[in-house]
Amino acid sequence: MSFPIGIFDSGVGGLSVARVLFDSFDNEIIYFADSVHLPYGNKSEKNILRYSLGNTRFLKEKGAKLVVVACNTSAAIALDSIRKNFPDRHVLGVVEPGAAKAIAQSVNKKIGVIGTVRTIESRIYVNELKRLNSDVKVFQKACPLLVPLIEEGFENEEIIDSIINEYLKNFVHSIDTLLLGCTHYPLLTRRIAKLYSWLKIIDSAEVMASGVSKFAESQSFSAHLKFTESRKKRLGQIKIYTNDVNEVFERLCKHFFPGIRFNLV
Ligand code: DGL
């Protein structure tokens, strides 16, 4: 039986998650970017919920058996409702695998979390990190300017450094680990690493392959996952859908998936 893996985000952020899963599994990958409603990060809970359910419905219609919510904002607000509304699909968010990696990496157990306004307000990372280790000290900060800057293609511009520093300056010298609680932020990893050389930076995309494997074991569907034996022999396919296109989406699509055309729906 084919077992496609669906992934959604509000825009380009989840493409990094899609790339990691595409490299790890031969299952068909279906990616949906809800670019029309971007950004999710400061929308009302009601709308984030509505968009997230719509995205899941779209992926289900395309055949996805596992839905990876590659948007922290959706995972923070809508994960439980998605699971309730789609009991016939497996649904995994990005929060748990990222939090587990941060706990494993941090030596002083002082962890910074950055994300969108709704993700930070929800305290989902604080709760998950504390569930994993009650002694951990979590410093969190919403960074609402970062997603628009990334979506505008400013991720490699020096101007973004002062904005990052403004957001992190109050706690960056206390922490040893910074969890990127928004799938857009990995595009800033190089700049953040240059600014604060001592930080371990946790990109939830990187841990999603093992996150999917562990989730599959816990839900007893591991037999449906086909692990890629070698990147050269990859058998899987990716289909990318978006409901709006801009120059940044085209550029990042080419960057993550050279030679693959996306579909406008
Ligand atoms: N990339 C998404 C996240 O992880 C959402 C960014 C946005 O649309 O504001 O939260």
PDB file of C-alpha atoms and ligand atoms in Angstrom:
ATOM      1  CA  MET A   1       0.000   0.000   0.000  1.00  0.00           C
ATOM      2  CA  SER A   2       1.364   3.420  -0.843  1.00  0.00           C
ATOM      3  CA  PHE A   3       1.808   5.676   2.149  1.00  0.00           C
ATOM      4  CA  PRO A   4       2.346   9.302   1.097  1.00  0.00           C
ATOM      5  CA  ILE A   5       3.637  11.786   3.665  1.00  0.00           C
ATOM      6  CA  GLY A   6       1.905  15.185   3.549  1.00  0.00           C
ATOM      7  CA  ILE A   7       3.559  18.314   4.940  1.00  0.00           C
ATOM      8  CA  PHE A   8       2.158  21.817   5.287  1.00  0.00           C
ATOM      9  CA  ASP A   9       3.322  25.256   6.319  1.00  0.00           C
ATOM     10  CA  SER A  10       2.158  28.798   5.719  1.00  0.00           C
ATOM     11  CA  GLY A  11       4.881  29.380   3.146  1.00  0.00           C
ATOM     12  CA  VAL A  12       8.474  28.462   2.392  1.00  0.00           C
ATOM     13  CA  GLY A  13       9.512  27.457   5.944  1.00  0.00           C
ATOM     14  CA  GLY A  14       8.332  23.861   5.750  1.00  0.00           C
ATOM     15  CA  LEU A  15      10.317  23.254   2.562  1.00  0.00           C
ATOM     16  CA  SER A  16      13.318  22.541   4.810  1.00  0.00           C
ATOM     17  CA  VAL A  17      11.289  19.839   6.583  1.00  0.00           C
ATOM     18  CA  ALA A  18      10.125  18.481   3.212  1.00  0.00           C
ATOM     19  CA  ARG A  19      13.745  18.260   2.039  1.00  0.00           C
ATOM     20  CA  VAL A  20      14.837  16.300   5.111  1.00  0.00           C
ATOM     21  CA  LEU A  21      11.933  13.846   4.769  1.00  0.00           C
ATOM     22  CA  PHE A  22      12.480  13.557   1.020  1.00  0.00           C
ATOM     23  CA  ASP A  23      16.126  12.630   1.663  1.00  0.00           C
ATOM     24  CA  SER A  24      15.199  10.132   4.363  1.00  0.00           C
ATOM     25  CA  PHE A  25      12.178   8.274   2.989  1.00  0.00           C
ATOM     26  CA  ASP A  26      11.196   6.835  -0.374  1.00  0.00           C
ATOM     27  CA  ASN A  27       7.532   7.447   0.417  1.00  0.00           C
ATOM     28  CA  GLU A  28       5.852   9.977  -1.816  1.00  0.00           C
ATOM     29  CA  ILE A  29       6.054  13.470  -0.259  1.00  0.00           C
ATOM     30  CA  ILE A  30       3.278  16.024  -0.789  1.00  0.00           C
ATOM     31  CA  TYR A  31       3.994  19.593   0.299  1.00  0.00           C
ATOM     32  CA  PHE A  32       1.398  22.325   0.604  1.00  0.00           C
ATOM     33  CA  ALA A  33       2.232  25.992   1.218  1.00  0.00           C
ATOM     34  CA  ASP A  34      -0.747  28.085   2.259  1.00  0.00           C
ATOM     35  CA  SER A  35       0.934  31.207   0.899  1.00  0.00           C
ATOM     36  CA  VAL A  36      -2.371  33.102   0.599  1.00  0.00           C
ATOM     37  CA  HIS A  37      -2.754  33.266   4.383  1.00  0.00           C
ATOM     38  CA  LEU A  38       0.889  33.911   5.254  1.00  0.00           C
ATOM     39  CA  PRO A  39       1.901  34.921   7.889  1.00  0.00           C
ATOM     40  CA  TYR A  40       0.049  32.746  10.395  1.00  0.00           C
ATOM     41  CA  GLY A  41       2.121  33.948  13.328  1.00  0.00           C
ATOM     42  CA  ASN A  42      -0.020  36.903  14.369  1.00  0.00           C
ATOM     43  CA  LYS A  43      -3.442  35.740  13.123  1.00  0.00           C
ATOM     44  CA  SER A  44      -6.300  34.879  15.488  1.00  0.00           C
ATOM     45  CA  GLU A  45      -6.485  31.346  16.861  1.00  0.00           C
ATOM     46  CA  LYS A  46      -9.797  30.869  15.067  1.00  0.00           C
ATOM     47  CA  ASN A  47      -8.234  31.564  11.687  1.00  0.00           C
ATOM     48  CA  ILE A  48      -5.060  29.551  12.323  1.00  0.00           C
ATOM     49  CA  LEU A  49      -7.320  26.631  13.214  1.00  0.00           C
ATOM     50  CA  ARG A  50      -9.438  27.099  10.107  1.00  0.00           C
ATOM     51  CA  TYR A  51      -6.402  27.287   7.800  1.00  0.00           C
ATOM     52  CA  SER A  52      -4.722  24.300   9.460  1.00  0.00           C
ATOM     53  CA  LEU A  53      -7.814  22.104   9.075  1.00  0.00           C
ATOM     54  CA  GLY A  54      -8.148  23.220   5.441  1.00  0.00           C
ATOM     55  CA  ASN A  55      -4.507  22.369   4.737  1.00  0.00           C
ATOM     56  CA  THR A  56      -4.917  18.930   6.296  1.00  0.00           C
ATOM     57  CA  ARG A  57      -8.061  18.320   4.228  1.00  0.00           C
ATOM     58  CA  PHE A  58      -6.130  19.255   1.076  1.00  0.00           C
ATOM     59  CA  LEU A  59      -3.311  16.831   1.920  1.00  0.00           C
ATOM     60  CA  LYS A  60      -5.789  14.086   2.754  1.00  0.00           C
ATOM     61  CA  GLU A  61      -7.518  14.589  -0.613  1.00  0.00           C
ATOM     62  CA  LYS A  62      -4.111  14.267  -2.283  1.00  0.00           C
ATOM     63  CA  GLY A  63      -3.678  10.927  -0.524  1.00  0.00           C
ATOM     64  CA  ALA A  64      -1.474  11.738   2.489  1.00  0.00           C
ATOM     65  CA  LYS A  65      -1.634   9.070   5.184  1.00  0.00           C
ATOM     66  CA  LEU A  66       0.706  10.882   7.554  1.00  0.00           C
ATOM     67  CA  VAL A  67       0.377  14.666   7.939  1.00  0.00           C
ATOM     68  CA  VAL A  68       3.399  16.543   9.272  1.00  0.00           C
ATOM     69  CA  VAL A  69       2.436  19.961  10.599  1.00  0.00           C
ATOM     70  CA  ALA A  70       5.639  21.766   9.596  1.00  0.00           C
ATOM     71  CA  CYS A  71       4.402  25.037  11.019  1.00  0.00           C
ATOM     72  CA  ASN A  72       5.004  25.657  14.689  1.00  0.00           C
ATOM     73  CA  THR A  73       2.155  28.151  14.853  1.00  0.00           C
ATOM     74  CA  SER A  74      -0.324  25.560  13.537  1.00  0.00           C
ATOM     75  CA  ALA A  75       1.149  22.883  15.781  1.00  0.00           C
ATOM     76  CA  ALA A  76       0.829  25.185  18.806  1.00  0.00           C
ATOM     77  CA  ILE A  77      -2.780  26.141  18.116  1.00  0.00           C
ATOM     78  CA  ALA A  78      -4.331  23.372  16.053  1.00  0.00           C
ATOM     79  CA  LEU A  79      -2.571  20.023  16.518  1.00  0.00           C
ATOM     80  CA  ASP A  80      -5.177  18.521  18.864  1.00  0.00           C
ATOM     81  CA  SER A  81      -8.080  19.679  16.670  1.00  0.00           C
ATOM     82  CA  ILE A  82      -6.422  18.313  13.540  1.00  0.00           C
ATOM     83  CA  ARG A  83      -6.043  14.946  15.267  1.00  0.00           C
ATOM     84  CA  LYS A  84      -9.681  14.998  16.386  1.00  0.00           C
ATOM     85  CA  ASN A  85     -10.993  16.014  12.952  1.00  0.00           C
ATOM     86  CA  PHE A  86      -8.867  13.521  11.025  1.00  0.00           C
ATOM     87  CA  PRO A  87      -8.870  10.361  13.155  1.00  0.00           C
ATOM     88  CA  ASP A  88      -8.087   8.280  10.043  1.00  0.00           C
ATOM     89  CA  ARG A  89      -4.728  10.068   9.474  1.00  0.00           C
ATOM     90  CA  HIS A  90      -1.545  10.075  11.541  1.00  0.00           C
ATOM     91  CA  VAL A  91      -0.668  13.655  12.510  1.00  0.00           C
ATOM     92  CA  LEU A  92       2.724  14.817  13.809  1.00  0.00           C
ATOM     93  CA  GLY A  93       3.833  18.336  14.764  1.00  0.00           C
ATOM     94  CA  VAL A  94       7.325  19.828  14.853  1.00  0.00           C
ATOM     95  CA  VAL A  95       7.380  20.755  18.540  1.00  0.00           C
ATOM     96  CA  GLU A  96       8.093  17.451  20.277  1.00  0.00           C
ATOM     97  CA  PRO A  97      11.124  16.320  18.204  1.00  0.00           C
ATOM     98  CA  GLY A  98      12.689  19.822  18.395  1.00  0.00           C
ATOM     99  CA  ALA A  99      12.197  20.092  22.168  1.00  0.00           C
ATOM    100  CA  ALA A 100      13.681  16.621  22.755  1.00  0.00           C
ATOM    101  CA  LYS A 101      16.793  17.544  20.769  1.00  0.00           C
ATOM    102  CA  ALA A 102      17.204  20.843  22.668  1.00  0.00           C
ATOM    103  CA  ILE A 103      17.068  19.032  26.022  1.00  0.00           C
ATOM    104  CA  ALA A 104      19.607  16.488  24.796  1.00  0.00           C
ATOM    105  CA  GLN A 105      22.026  19.168  23.563  1.00  0.00           C
ATOM    106  CA  SER A 106      21.870  21.742  26.339  1.00  0.00           C
ATOM    107  CA  VAL A 107      24.543  21.388  29.013  1.00  0.00           C
ATOM    108  CA  ASN A 108      23.482  24.208  31.369  1.00  0.00           C
ATOM    109  CA  LYS A 109      19.765  23.487  30.772  1.00  0.00           C
ATOM    110  CA  LYS A 110      19.123  27.124  29.912  1.00  0.00           C
ATOM    111  CA  ILE A 111      17.346  27.133  26.588  1.00  0.00           C
ATOM    112  CA  GLY A 112      16.110  30.012  24.446  1.00  0.00           C
ATOM    113  CA  VAL A 113      13.063  29.607  22.218  1.00  0.00           C
ATOM    114  CA  ILE A 114      12.112  31.993  19.441  1.00  0.00           C
ATOM    115  CA  GLY A 115       8.954  31.808  17.380  1.00  0.00           C
ATOM    116  CA  THR A 116       5.927  33.681  16.147  1.00  0.00           C
ATOM    117  CA  VAL A 117       3.648  35.626  18.490  1.00  0.00           C
ATOM    118  CA  ARG A 118       1.051  32.830  18.676  1.00  0.00           C
ATOM    119  CA  THR A 119       3.614  30.077  19.200  1.00  0.00           C
ATOM    120  CA  ILE A 120       5.293  31.958  22.044  1.00  0.00           C
ATOM    121  CA  GLU A 121       1.973  32.980  23.628  1.00  0.00           C
ATOM    122  CA  SER A 122       0.810  29.354  23.590  1.00  0.00           C
ATOM    123  CA  ARG A 123       3.865  28.377  25.753  1.00  0.00           C
ATOM    124  CA  ILE A 124       3.878  25.054  23.915  1.00  0.00           C
ATOM    125  CA  TYR A 125       7.691  24.835  23.945  1.00  0.00           C
ATOM    126  CA  VAL A 126       7.950  25.869  27.602  1.00  0.00           C
ATOM    127  CA  ASN A 127       5.468  23.153  28.560  1.00  0.00           C
ATOM    128  CA  GLU A 128       7.107  20.481  26.418  1.00  0.00           C
ATOM    129  CA  LEU A 129      10.659  21.339  27.576  1.00  0.00           C
ATOM    130  CA  LYS A 130       9.543  21.332  31.217  1.00  0.00           C
ATOM    131  CA  ARG A 131       7.702  18.055  30.708  1.00  0.00           C
ATOM    132  CA  LEU A 132      10.960  16.528  29.479  1.00  0.00           C
ATOM    133  CA  ASN A 133      13.096  18.092  32.231  1.00  0.00           C
ATOM    134  CA  SER A 134      11.484  19.997  35.086  1.00  0.00           C
ATOM    135  CA  ASP A 135      14.794  21.746  35.957  1.00  0.00           C
ATOM    136  CA  VAL A 136      15.171  23.439  32.586  1.00  0.00           C
ATOM    137  CA  LYS A 137      15.031  27.240  32.442  1.00  0.00           C
ATOM    138  CA  VAL A 138      13.363  28.514  29.309  1.00  0.00           C
ATOM    139  CA  PHE A 139      13.709  32.036  27.906  1.00  0.00           C
ATOM    140  CA  GLN A 140      11.289  32.718  25.093  1.00  0.00           C
ATOM    141  CA  LYS A 141      10.757  35.606  22.731  1.00  0.00           C
ATOM    142  CA  ALA A 142       8.351  36.275  19.886  1.00  0.00           C
ATOM    143  CA  CYS A 143      10.138  37.645  16.808  1.00  0.00           C
ATOM    144  CA  PRO A 144       7.339  38.907  14.533  1.00  0.00           C
ATOM    145  CA  LEU A 145       9.621  40.754  12.109  1.00  0.00           C
ATOM    146  CA  LEU A 146      11.633  37.707  11.085  1.00  0.00           C
ATOM    147  CA  VAL A 147       9.090  35.829   8.932  1.00  0.00           C
ATOM    148  CA  PRO A 148       8.220  38.872   6.756  1.00  0.00           C
ATOM    149  CA  LEU A 149      11.944  39.621   6.302  1.00  0.00           C
ATOM    150  CA  ILE A 150      12.648  36.025   5.263  1.00  0.00           C
ATOM    151  CA  GLU A 151       9.632  35.999   2.952  1.00  0.00           C
ATOM    152  CA  GLU A 152      10.994  39.226   1.415  1.00  0.00           C
ATOM    153  CA  GLY A 153      14.330  37.480   0.740  1.00  0.00           C
ATOM    154  CA  PHE A 154      16.382  39.365   3.373  1.00  0.00           C
ATOM    155  CA  GLU A 155      17.740  36.233   5.070  1.00  0.00           C
ATOM    156  CA  ASN A 156      21.326  36.865   3.942  1.00  0.00           C
ATOM    157  CA  GLU A 157      21.344  40.629   4.470  1.00  0.00           C
ATOM    158  CA  GLU A 158      23.378  42.174   7.269  1.00  0.00           C
ATOM    159  CA  ILE A 159      20.459  44.384   8.266  1.00  0.00           C
ATOM    160  CA  ILE A 160      18.744  41.379   9.826  1.00  0.00           C
ATOM    161  CA  ASP A 161      21.565  40.997  12.420  1.00  0.00           C
ATOM    162  CA  SER A 162      20.522  44.037  14.428  1.00  0.00           C
ATOM    163  CA  ILE A 163      16.926  42.822  14.496  1.00  0.00           C
ATOM    164  CA  ILE A 164      17.996  39.362  15.686  1.00  0.00           C
ATOM    165  CA  ASN A 165      20.163  40.972  18.351  1.00  0.00           C
ATOM    166  CA  GLU A 166      17.343  43.232  19.501  1.00  0.00           C
ATOM    167  CA  TYR A 167      15.153  40.167  20.041  1.00  0.00           C
ATOM    168  CA  LEU A 168      17.791  38.000  21.741  1.00  0.00           C
ATOM    169  CA  LYS A 169      19.935  40.471  23.679  1.00  0.00           C
ATOM    170  CA  ASN A 170      18.220  40.032  27.064  1.00  0.00           C
ATOM    171  CA  PHE A 171      18.924  36.308  27.409  1.00  0.00           C
ATOM    172  CA  VAL A 172      21.375  35.196  24.740  1.00  0.00           C
ATOM    173  CA  HIS A 173      24.335  35.350  27.164  1.00  0.00           C
ATOM    174  CA  SER A 174      22.592  33.079  29.680  1.00  0.00           C
ATOM    175  CA  ILE A 175      21.629  30.254  27.340  1.00  0.00           C
ATOM    176  CA  ASP A 176      23.745  27.594  25.603  1.00  0.00           C
ATOM    177  CA  THR A 177      21.017  26.357  23.238  1.00  0.00           C
ATOM    178  CA  LEU A 178      18.590  28.214  21.000  1.00  0.00           C
ATOM    179  CA  LEU A 179      15.556  26.393  19.663  1.00  0.00           C
ATOM    180  CA  LEU A 180      14.254  27.768  16.391  1.00  0.00           C
ATOM    181  CA  GLY A 181      10.526  27.462  17.047  1.00  0.00           C
ATOM    182  CA  CYS A 182       9.483  28.538  13.580  1.00  0.00           C
ATOM    183  CA  THR A 183      10.267  26.622  10.413  1.00  0.00           C
ATOM    184  CA  HIS A 184      11.207  29.831   8.609  1.00  0.00           C
ATOM    185  CA  TYR A 185      14.093  30.565  10.983  1.00  0.00           C
ATOM    186  CA  PRO A 186      16.542  27.841   9.824  1.00  0.00           C
ATOM    187  CA  LEU A 187      17.177  30.144   6.886  1.00  0.00           C
ATOM    188  CA  LEU A 188      18.841  32.431   9.460  1.00  0.00           C
ATOM    189  CA  THR A 189      20.984  29.736  11.106  1.00  0.00           C
ATOM    190  CA  ARG A 190      24.234  30.933   9.546  1.00  0.00           C
ATOM    191  CA  ARG A 191      23.679  34.529  10.631  1.00  0.00           C
ATOM    192  CA  ILE A 192      22.662  33.540  14.179  1.00  0.00           C
ATOM    193  CA  ALA A 193      25.689  31.227  14.473  1.00  0.00           C
ATOM    194  CA  LYS A 194      27.978  34.039  13.365  1.00  0.00           C
ATOM    195  CA  LEU A 195      26.516  36.441  15.920  1.00  0.00           C
ATOM    196  CA  TYR A 196      26.610  34.016  18.877  1.00  0.00           C
ATOM    197  CA  SER A 197      29.323  31.416  18.324  1.00  0.00           C
ATOM    198  CA  TRP A 198      28.682  29.591  21.642  1.00  0.00           C
ATOM    199  CA  LEU A 199      25.099  28.654  20.858  1.00  0.00           C
ATOM    200  CA  LYS A 200      23.862  25.244  19.840  1.00  0.00           C
ATOM    201  CA  ILE A 201      21.136  26.027  17.366  1.00  0.00           C
ATOM    202  CA  ILE A 202      18.287  23.535  17.127  1.00  0.00           C
ATOM    203  CA  ASP A 203      16.538  23.402  13.795  1.00  0.00           C
ATOM    204  CA  SER A 204      13.441  21.250  14.103  1.00  0.00           C
ATOM    205  CA  ALA A 205      13.639  20.320  10.404  1.00  0.00           C
ATOM    206  CA  GLU A 206      16.835  18.375  11.074  1.00  0.00           C
ATOM    207  CA  VAL A 207      15.219  16.177  13.695  1.00  0.00           C
ATOM    208  CA  MET A 208      12.042  15.484  11.760  1.00  0.00           C
ATOM    209  CA  ALA A 209      13.314  12.309  10.062  1.00  0.00           C
ATOM    210  CA  SER A 210      13.984  10.642  13.420  1.00  0.00           C
ATOM    211  CA  GLY A 211      10.828  12.318  14.767  1.00  0.00           C
ATOM    212  CA  VAL A 212       8.777  10.632  12.036  1.00  0.00           C
ATOM    213  CA  SER A 213      10.446   7.251  12.659  1.00  0.00           C
ATOM    214  CA  LYS A 214       9.788   7.383  16.410  1.00  0.00           C
ATOM    215  CA  PHE A 215       6.214   8.526  15.864  1.00  0.00           C
ATOM    216  CA  ALA A 216       5.683   5.674  13.380  1.00  0.00           C
ATOM    217  CA  GLU A 217       6.913   3.178  15.980  1.00  0.00           C
ATOM    218  CA  SER A 218       4.637   4.606  18.655  1.00  0.00           C
ATOM    219  CA  GLN A 219       1.634   4.493  16.303  1.00  0.00           C
ATOM    220  CA  SER A 220       2.583   1.131  14.774  1.00  0.00           C
ATOM    221  CA  PHE A 221       2.893   2.231  11.165  1.00  0.00           C
ATOM    222  CA  SER A 222       6.684   1.808  10.789  1.00  0.00           C
ATOM    223  CA  ALA A 223       6.105  -0.935   8.219  1.00  0.00           C
ATOM    224  CA  HIS A 224       4.759   1.723   5.831  1.00  0.00           C
ATOM    225  CA  LEU A 225       7.879   3.891   5.985  1.00  0.00           C
ATOM    226  CA  LYS A 226      10.414   3.181   3.278  1.00  0.00           C
ATOM    227  CA  PHE A 227      13.858   4.360   4.314  1.00  0.00           C
ATOM    228  CA  THR A 228      15.995   5.760   1.506  1.00  0.00           C
ATOM    229  CA  GLU A 229      19.041   3.569   1.040  1.00  0.00           C
ATOM    230  CA  SER A 230      21.085   6.187  -0.736  1.00  0.00           C
ATOM    231  CA  ARG A 231      20.305   9.643  -2.026  1.00  0.00           C
ATOM    232  CA  LYS A 232      21.387   8.622  -5.507  1.00  0.00           C
ATOM    233  CA  LYS A 233      18.980   5.720  -5.600  1.00  0.00           C
ATOM    234  CA  ARG A 234      16.056   7.690  -4.198  1.00  0.00           C
ATOM    235  CA  LEU A 235      12.815   6.230  -5.472  1.00  0.00           C
ATOM    236  CA  GLY A 236      10.374   8.669  -3.915  1.00  0.00           C
ATOM    237  CA  GLN A 237       8.702  11.600  -5.537  1.00  0.00           C
ATOM    238  CA  ILE A 238       7.780  15.004  -4.280  1.00  0.00           C
ATOM    239  CA  LYS A 239       4.777  17.050  -5.285  1.00  0.00           C
ATOM    240  CA  ILE A 240       4.756  20.679  -4.224  1.00  0.00           C
ATOM    241  CA  TYR A 241       1.551  22.716  -4.131  1.00  0.00           C
ATOM    242  CA  THR A 242       1.043  26.360  -3.265  1.00  0.00           C
ATOM    243  CA  ASN A 243      -2.021  28.598  -3.495  1.00  0.00           C
ATOM    244  CA  ASP A 244       0.006  31.700  -4.377  1.00  0.00           C
ATOM    245  CA  VAL A 245       3.411  32.332  -5.894  1.00  0.00           C
ATOM    246  CA  ASN A 246       5.987  34.995  -5.328  1.00  0.00           C
ATOM    247  CA  GLU A 247       9.635  35.406  -6.247  1.00  0.00           C
ATOM    248  CA  VAL A 248      10.873  34.080  -2.879  1.00  0.00           C
ATOM    249  CA  PHE A 249       8.756  30.939  -3.110  1.00  0.00           C
ATOM    250  CA  GLU A 250      10.135  30.256  -6.589  1.00  0.00           C
ATOM    251  CA  ARG A 251      13.709  30.894  -5.452  1.00  0.00           C
ATOM    252  CA  LEU A 252      13.517  28.730  -2.334  1.00  0.00           C
ATOM    253  CA  CYS A 253      11.700  25.971  -4.154  1.00  0.00           C
ATOM    254  CA  LYS A 254      14.591  25.861  -6.623  1.00  0.00           C
ATOM    255  CA  HIS A 255      17.075  25.975  -3.745  1.00  0.00           C
ATOM    256  CA  PHE A 256      15.554  23.025  -1.841  1.00  0.00           C
ATOM    257  CA  PHE A 257      14.294  21.041  -4.857  1.00  0.00           C
ATOM    258  CA  PRO A 258      16.275  21.939  -7.966  1.00  0.00           C
ATOM    259  CA  GLY A 259      14.506  20.942 -11.150  1.00  0.00           C
ATOM    260  CA  ILE A 260      11.140  20.290  -9.520  1.00  0.00           C
ATOM    261  CA  ARG A 261       8.145  22.332 -10.650  1.00  0.00           C
ATOM    262  CA  PHE A 262       5.533  23.332  -8.123  1.00  0.00           C
ATOM    263  CA  ASN A 263       1.784  23.287  -8.807  1.00  0.00           C
ATOM    264  CA  LEU A 264      -0.384  26.341  -8.315  1.00  0.00           C
ATOM    265  CA  VAL A 265      -3.794  25.424  -6.891  1.00  0.00           C
TER     266      VAL A 265
HETATM  267  N1  DGL B   1       6.747  28.883   9.586  1.00  0.00           N
HETATM  268  C1  DGL B   1       5.650  28.956  10.458  1.00  0.00           C
HETATM  269  C2  DGL B   1       5.979  28.538  11.878  1.00  0.00           C
HETATM  270  O1  DGL B   1       6.731  27.647  12.039  1.00  0.00           O
HETATM  271  C3  DGL B   1       4.769  30.148  10.414  1.00  0.00           C
HETATM  272  C4  DGL B   1       5.312  31.449  10.047  1.00  0.00           C
HETATM  273  C5  DGL B   1       4.150  32.390   9.810  1.00  0.00           C
HETATM  274  O2  DGL B   1       3.372  32.119   8.897  1.00  0.00           O
HETATM  275  O3  DGL B   1       4.032  33.363  10.566  1.00  0.00           O
HETATM  276  O4  DGL B   1       5.484  29.047  12.848  1.00  0.00           O
END
